[in-house]
PDB file of C-alpha atoms in Angstrom:
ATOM      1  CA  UNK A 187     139.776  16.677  88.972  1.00  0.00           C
ATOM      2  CA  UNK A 188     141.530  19.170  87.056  1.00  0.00           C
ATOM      3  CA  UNK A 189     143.319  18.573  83.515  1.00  0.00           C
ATOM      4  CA  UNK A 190     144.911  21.163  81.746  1.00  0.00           C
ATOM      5  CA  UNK A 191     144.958  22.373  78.184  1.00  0.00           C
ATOM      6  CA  UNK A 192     148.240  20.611  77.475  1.00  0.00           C
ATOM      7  CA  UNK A 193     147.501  17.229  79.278  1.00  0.00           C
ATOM      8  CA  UNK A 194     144.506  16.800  76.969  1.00  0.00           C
ATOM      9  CA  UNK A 195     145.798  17.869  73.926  1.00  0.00           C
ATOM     10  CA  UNK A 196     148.951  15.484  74.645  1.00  0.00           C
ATOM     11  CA  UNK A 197     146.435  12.302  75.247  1.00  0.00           C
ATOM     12  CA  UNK A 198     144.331  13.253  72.404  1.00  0.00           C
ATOM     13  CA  UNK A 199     147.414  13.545  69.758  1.00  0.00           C
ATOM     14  CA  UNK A 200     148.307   9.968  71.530  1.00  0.00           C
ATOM     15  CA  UNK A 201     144.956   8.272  70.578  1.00  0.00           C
ATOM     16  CA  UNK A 202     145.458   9.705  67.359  1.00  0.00           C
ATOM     17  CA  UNK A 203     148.226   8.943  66.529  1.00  0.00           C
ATOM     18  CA  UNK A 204     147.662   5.394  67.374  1.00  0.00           C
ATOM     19  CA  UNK A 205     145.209   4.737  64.798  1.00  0.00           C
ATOM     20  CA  UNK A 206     146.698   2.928  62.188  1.00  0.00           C
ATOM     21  CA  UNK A 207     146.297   4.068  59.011  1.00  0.00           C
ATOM     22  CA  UNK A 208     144.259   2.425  56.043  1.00  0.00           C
ATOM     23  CA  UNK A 209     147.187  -0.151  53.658  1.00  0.00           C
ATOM     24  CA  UNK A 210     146.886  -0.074  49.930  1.00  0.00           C
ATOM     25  CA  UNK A 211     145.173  -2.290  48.570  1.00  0.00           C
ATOM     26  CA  UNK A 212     147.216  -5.286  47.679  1.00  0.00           C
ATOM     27  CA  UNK A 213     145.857  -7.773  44.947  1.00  0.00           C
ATOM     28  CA  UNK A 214     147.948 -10.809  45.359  1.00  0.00           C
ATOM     29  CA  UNK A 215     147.437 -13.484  42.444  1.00  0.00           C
ATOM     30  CA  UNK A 216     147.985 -17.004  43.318  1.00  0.00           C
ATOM     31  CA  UNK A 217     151.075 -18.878  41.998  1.00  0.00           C
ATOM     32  CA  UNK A 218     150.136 -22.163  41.934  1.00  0.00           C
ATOM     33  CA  UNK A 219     146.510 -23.763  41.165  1.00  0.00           C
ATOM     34  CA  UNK A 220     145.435 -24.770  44.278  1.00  0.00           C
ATOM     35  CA  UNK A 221     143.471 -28.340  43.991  1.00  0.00           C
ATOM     36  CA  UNK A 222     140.911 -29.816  46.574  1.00  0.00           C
ATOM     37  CA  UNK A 223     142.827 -32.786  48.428  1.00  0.00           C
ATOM     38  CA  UNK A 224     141.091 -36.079  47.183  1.00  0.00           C
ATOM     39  CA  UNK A 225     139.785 -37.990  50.151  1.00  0.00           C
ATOM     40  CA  UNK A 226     139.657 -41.814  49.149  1.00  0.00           C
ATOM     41  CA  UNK A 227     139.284 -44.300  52.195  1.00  0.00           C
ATOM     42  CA  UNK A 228     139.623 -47.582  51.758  1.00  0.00           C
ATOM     43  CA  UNK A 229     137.343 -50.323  53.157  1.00  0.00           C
ATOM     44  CA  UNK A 230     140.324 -51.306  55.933  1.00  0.00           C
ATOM     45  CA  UNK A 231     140.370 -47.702  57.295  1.00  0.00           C
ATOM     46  CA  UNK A 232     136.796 -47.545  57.261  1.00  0.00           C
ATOM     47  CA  UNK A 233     136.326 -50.450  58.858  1.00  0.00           C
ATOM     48  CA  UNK A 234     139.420 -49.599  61.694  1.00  0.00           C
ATOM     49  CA  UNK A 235     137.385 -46.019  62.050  1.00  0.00           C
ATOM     50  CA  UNK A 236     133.853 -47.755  62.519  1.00  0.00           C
ATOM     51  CA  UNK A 237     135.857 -50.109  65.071  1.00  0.00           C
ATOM     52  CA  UNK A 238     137.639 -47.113  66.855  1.00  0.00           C
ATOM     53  CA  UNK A 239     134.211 -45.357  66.945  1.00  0.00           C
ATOM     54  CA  UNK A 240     132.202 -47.930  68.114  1.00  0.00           C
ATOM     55  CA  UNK A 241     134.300 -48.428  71.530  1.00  0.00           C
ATOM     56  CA  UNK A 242     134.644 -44.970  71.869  1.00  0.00           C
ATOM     57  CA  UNK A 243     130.674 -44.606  72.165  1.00  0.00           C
ATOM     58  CA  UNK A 244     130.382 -47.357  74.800  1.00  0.00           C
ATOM     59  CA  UNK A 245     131.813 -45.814  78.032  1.00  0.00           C
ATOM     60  CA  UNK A 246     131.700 -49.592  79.340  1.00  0.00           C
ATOM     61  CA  UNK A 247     134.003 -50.511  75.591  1.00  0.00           C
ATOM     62  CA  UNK A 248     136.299 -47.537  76.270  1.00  0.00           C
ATOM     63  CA  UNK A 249     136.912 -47.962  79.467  1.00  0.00           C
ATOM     64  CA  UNK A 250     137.853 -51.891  79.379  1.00  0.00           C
ATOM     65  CA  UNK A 251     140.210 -50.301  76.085  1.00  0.00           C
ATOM     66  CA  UNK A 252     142.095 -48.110  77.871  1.00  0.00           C
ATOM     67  CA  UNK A 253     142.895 -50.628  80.123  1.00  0.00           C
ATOM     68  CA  UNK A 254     143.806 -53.366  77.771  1.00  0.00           C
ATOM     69  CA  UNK A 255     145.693 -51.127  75.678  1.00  0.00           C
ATOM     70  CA  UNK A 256     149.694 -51.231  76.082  1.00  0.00           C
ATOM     71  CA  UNK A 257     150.155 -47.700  75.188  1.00  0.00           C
ATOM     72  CA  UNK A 258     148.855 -46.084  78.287  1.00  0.00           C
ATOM     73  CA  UNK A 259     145.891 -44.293  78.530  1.00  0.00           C
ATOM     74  CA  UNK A 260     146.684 -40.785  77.326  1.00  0.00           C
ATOM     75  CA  UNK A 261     147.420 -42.281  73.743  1.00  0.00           C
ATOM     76  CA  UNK A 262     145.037 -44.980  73.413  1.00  0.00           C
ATOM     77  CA  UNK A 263     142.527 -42.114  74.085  1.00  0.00           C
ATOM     78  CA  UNK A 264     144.141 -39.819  71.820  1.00  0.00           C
ATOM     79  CA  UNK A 265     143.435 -42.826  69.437  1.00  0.00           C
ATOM     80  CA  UNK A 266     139.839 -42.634  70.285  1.00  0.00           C
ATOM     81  CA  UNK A 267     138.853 -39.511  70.068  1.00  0.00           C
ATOM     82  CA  UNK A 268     140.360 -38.514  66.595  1.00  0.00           C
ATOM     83  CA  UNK A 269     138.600 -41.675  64.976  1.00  0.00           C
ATOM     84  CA  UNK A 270     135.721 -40.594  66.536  1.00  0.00           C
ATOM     85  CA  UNK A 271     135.682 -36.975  64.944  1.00  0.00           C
ATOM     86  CA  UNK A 272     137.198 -38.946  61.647  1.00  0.00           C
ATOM     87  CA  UNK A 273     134.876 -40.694  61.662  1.00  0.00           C
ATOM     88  CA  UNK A 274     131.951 -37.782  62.216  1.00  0.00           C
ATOM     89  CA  UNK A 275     133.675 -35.718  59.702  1.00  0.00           C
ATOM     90  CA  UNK A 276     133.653 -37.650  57.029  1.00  0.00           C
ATOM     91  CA  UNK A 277     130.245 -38.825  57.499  1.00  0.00           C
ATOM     92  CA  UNK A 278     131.126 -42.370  56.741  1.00  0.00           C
ATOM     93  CA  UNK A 279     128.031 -43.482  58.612  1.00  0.00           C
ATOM     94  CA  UNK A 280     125.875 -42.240  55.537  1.00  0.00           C
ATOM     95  CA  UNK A 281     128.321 -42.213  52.186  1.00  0.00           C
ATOM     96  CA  UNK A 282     126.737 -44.439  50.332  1.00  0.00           C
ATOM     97  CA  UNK A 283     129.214 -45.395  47.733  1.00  0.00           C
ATOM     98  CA  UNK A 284     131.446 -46.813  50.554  1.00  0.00           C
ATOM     99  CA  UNK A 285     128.793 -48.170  52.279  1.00  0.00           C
ATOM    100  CA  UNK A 286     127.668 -49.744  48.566  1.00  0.00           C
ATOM    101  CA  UNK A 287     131.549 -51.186  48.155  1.00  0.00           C
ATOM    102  CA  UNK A 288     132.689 -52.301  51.728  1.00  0.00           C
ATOM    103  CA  UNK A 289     128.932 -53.350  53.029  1.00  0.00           C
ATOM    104  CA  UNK A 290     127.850 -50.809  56.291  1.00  0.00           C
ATOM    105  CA  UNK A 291     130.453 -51.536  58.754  1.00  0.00           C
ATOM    106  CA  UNK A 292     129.357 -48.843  61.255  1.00  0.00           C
ATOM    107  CA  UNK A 293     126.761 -51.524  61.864  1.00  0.00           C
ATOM    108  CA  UNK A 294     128.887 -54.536  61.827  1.00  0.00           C
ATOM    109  CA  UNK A 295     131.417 -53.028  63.887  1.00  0.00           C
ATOM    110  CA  UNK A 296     129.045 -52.222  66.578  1.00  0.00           C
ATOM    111  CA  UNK A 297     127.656 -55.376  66.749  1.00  0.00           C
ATOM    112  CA  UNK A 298     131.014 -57.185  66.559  1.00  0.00           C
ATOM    113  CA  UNK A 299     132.372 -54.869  69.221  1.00  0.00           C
ATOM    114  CA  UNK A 300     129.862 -56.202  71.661  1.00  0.00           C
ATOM    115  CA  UNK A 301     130.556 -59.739  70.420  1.00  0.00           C
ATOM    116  CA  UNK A 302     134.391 -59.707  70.908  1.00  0.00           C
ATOM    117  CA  UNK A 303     133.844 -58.251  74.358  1.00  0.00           C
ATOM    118  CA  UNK A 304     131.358 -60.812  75.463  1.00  0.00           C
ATOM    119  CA  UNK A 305     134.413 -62.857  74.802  1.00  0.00           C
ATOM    120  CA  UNK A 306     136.924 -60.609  76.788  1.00  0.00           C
ATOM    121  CA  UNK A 307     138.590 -59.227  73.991  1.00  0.00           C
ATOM    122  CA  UNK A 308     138.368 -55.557  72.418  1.00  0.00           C
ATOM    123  CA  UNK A 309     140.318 -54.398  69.742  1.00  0.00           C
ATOM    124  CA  UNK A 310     142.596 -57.546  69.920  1.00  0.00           C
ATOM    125  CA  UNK A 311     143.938 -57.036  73.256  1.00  0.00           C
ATOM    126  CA  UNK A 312     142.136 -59.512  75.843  1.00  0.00           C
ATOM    127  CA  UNK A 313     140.269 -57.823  79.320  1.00  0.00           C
ATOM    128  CA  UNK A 314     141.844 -58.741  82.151  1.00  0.00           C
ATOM    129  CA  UNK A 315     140.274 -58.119  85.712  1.00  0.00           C
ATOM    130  CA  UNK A 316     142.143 -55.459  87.106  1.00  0.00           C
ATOM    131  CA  UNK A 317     144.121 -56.352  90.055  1.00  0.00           C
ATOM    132  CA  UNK A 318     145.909 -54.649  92.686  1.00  0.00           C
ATOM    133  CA  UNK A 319     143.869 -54.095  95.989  1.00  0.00           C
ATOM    134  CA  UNK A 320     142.293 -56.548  98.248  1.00  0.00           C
ATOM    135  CA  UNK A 321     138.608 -56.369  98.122  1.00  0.00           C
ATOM    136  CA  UNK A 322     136.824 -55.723 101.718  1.00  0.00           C
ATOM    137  CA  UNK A 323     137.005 -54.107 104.529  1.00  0.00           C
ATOM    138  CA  UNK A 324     138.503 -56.709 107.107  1.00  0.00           C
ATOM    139  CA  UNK A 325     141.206 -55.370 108.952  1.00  0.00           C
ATOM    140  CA  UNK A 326     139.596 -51.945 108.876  1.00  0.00           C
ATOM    141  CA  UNK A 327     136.381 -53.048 110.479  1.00  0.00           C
ATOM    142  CA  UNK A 328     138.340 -54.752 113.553  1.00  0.00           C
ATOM    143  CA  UNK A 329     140.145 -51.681 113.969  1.00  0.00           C
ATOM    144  CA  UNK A 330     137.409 -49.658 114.276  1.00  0.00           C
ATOM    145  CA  UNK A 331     136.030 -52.267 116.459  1.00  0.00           C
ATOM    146  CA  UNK A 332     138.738 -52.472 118.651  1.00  0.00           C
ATOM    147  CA  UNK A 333     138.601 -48.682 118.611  1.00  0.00           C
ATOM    148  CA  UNK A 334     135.027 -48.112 119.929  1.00  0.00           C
ATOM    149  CA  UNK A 335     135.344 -51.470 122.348  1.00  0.00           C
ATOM    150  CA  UNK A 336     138.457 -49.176 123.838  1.00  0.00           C
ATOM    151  CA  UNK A 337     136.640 -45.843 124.013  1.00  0.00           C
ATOM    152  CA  UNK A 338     133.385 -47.325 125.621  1.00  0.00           C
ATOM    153  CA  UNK A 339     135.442 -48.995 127.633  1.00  0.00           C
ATOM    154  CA  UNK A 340     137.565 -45.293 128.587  1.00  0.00           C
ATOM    155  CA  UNK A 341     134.060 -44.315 129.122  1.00  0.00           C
ATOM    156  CA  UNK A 342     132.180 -46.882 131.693  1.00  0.00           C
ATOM    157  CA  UNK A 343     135.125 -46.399 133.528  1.00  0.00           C
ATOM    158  CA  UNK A 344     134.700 -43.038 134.980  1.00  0.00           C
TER     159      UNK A 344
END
């Protein structure tokens, strides 16, 4: 393929010209002192986080919460998994001044967790069986039945 003088000089003045060009630079001074945010958590939200976390972990827990909860599953998990990476940020687990004022109740929780839903409660809300369709295959296996009596049947008599 051919390219003349012009065409190349025209595409190389384009890529040139689309370079940007270096800013000054700008020293920007900050207006207002800027202060780390103070994270205190009480022993209630610890103890809600270590109960939040605990179900979450179970897949047997969080499944029998989403279906107890009210709210629907798409919040209730919502509710899960951000006291779950709460929880994990914050490294509650192992801070041992909270664990030294409200007692470890990462360990509590998970052991009360299991206890409540031994019981057939989790989180307050008590697990109900789930209901809805019949269990077995009755009128599905005469059917079939019916169905292959008919076809065999079809078939001795030809």
């Amino acid at each position: 393929m051919h390219f003349p003088l012009l065409t190349t000089t025209i595409l190389l003045a384009s890529f040139a010209a689309a370079v940007p060009s270096p800013s000054p630079n700008v020293n920007l001074e900050p207006r207002q002192q800027q202060q780390a945010a103070i994270q205190t958590i009480t022993c209630a939200d610890y103890a809600r986080l270590a109960n939040y976390t605990a179900i979450g972990g179970n897949a047997t827990l969080r499944a029998a919460f989403l279906q107890a909860s009210p709210q629907g599953t798409d919040p209730t998990r919502a509710i899960l998994d951000r006291a779950t990476i709460e929880f994990k940020a914050k490294n509650l687990m192992f801070d041992g001044a909270l664990n030294a004022q409200c007692g470890n109740l990462s360990t509590i929780a998970s052991t009360e967790v299991n206890t409540n839903f031994s019981q057939g409660v989790i989180a307050g809300w008590k697990v109900v069986a789930p209901t809805g369709a019949e269990i077995g295959a009755g009128r599905e296996v005469w059917c079939i039945g019916i169905i292959l009596v008919m076809y065999a049947g079809f078939g001795f008599s030809l």
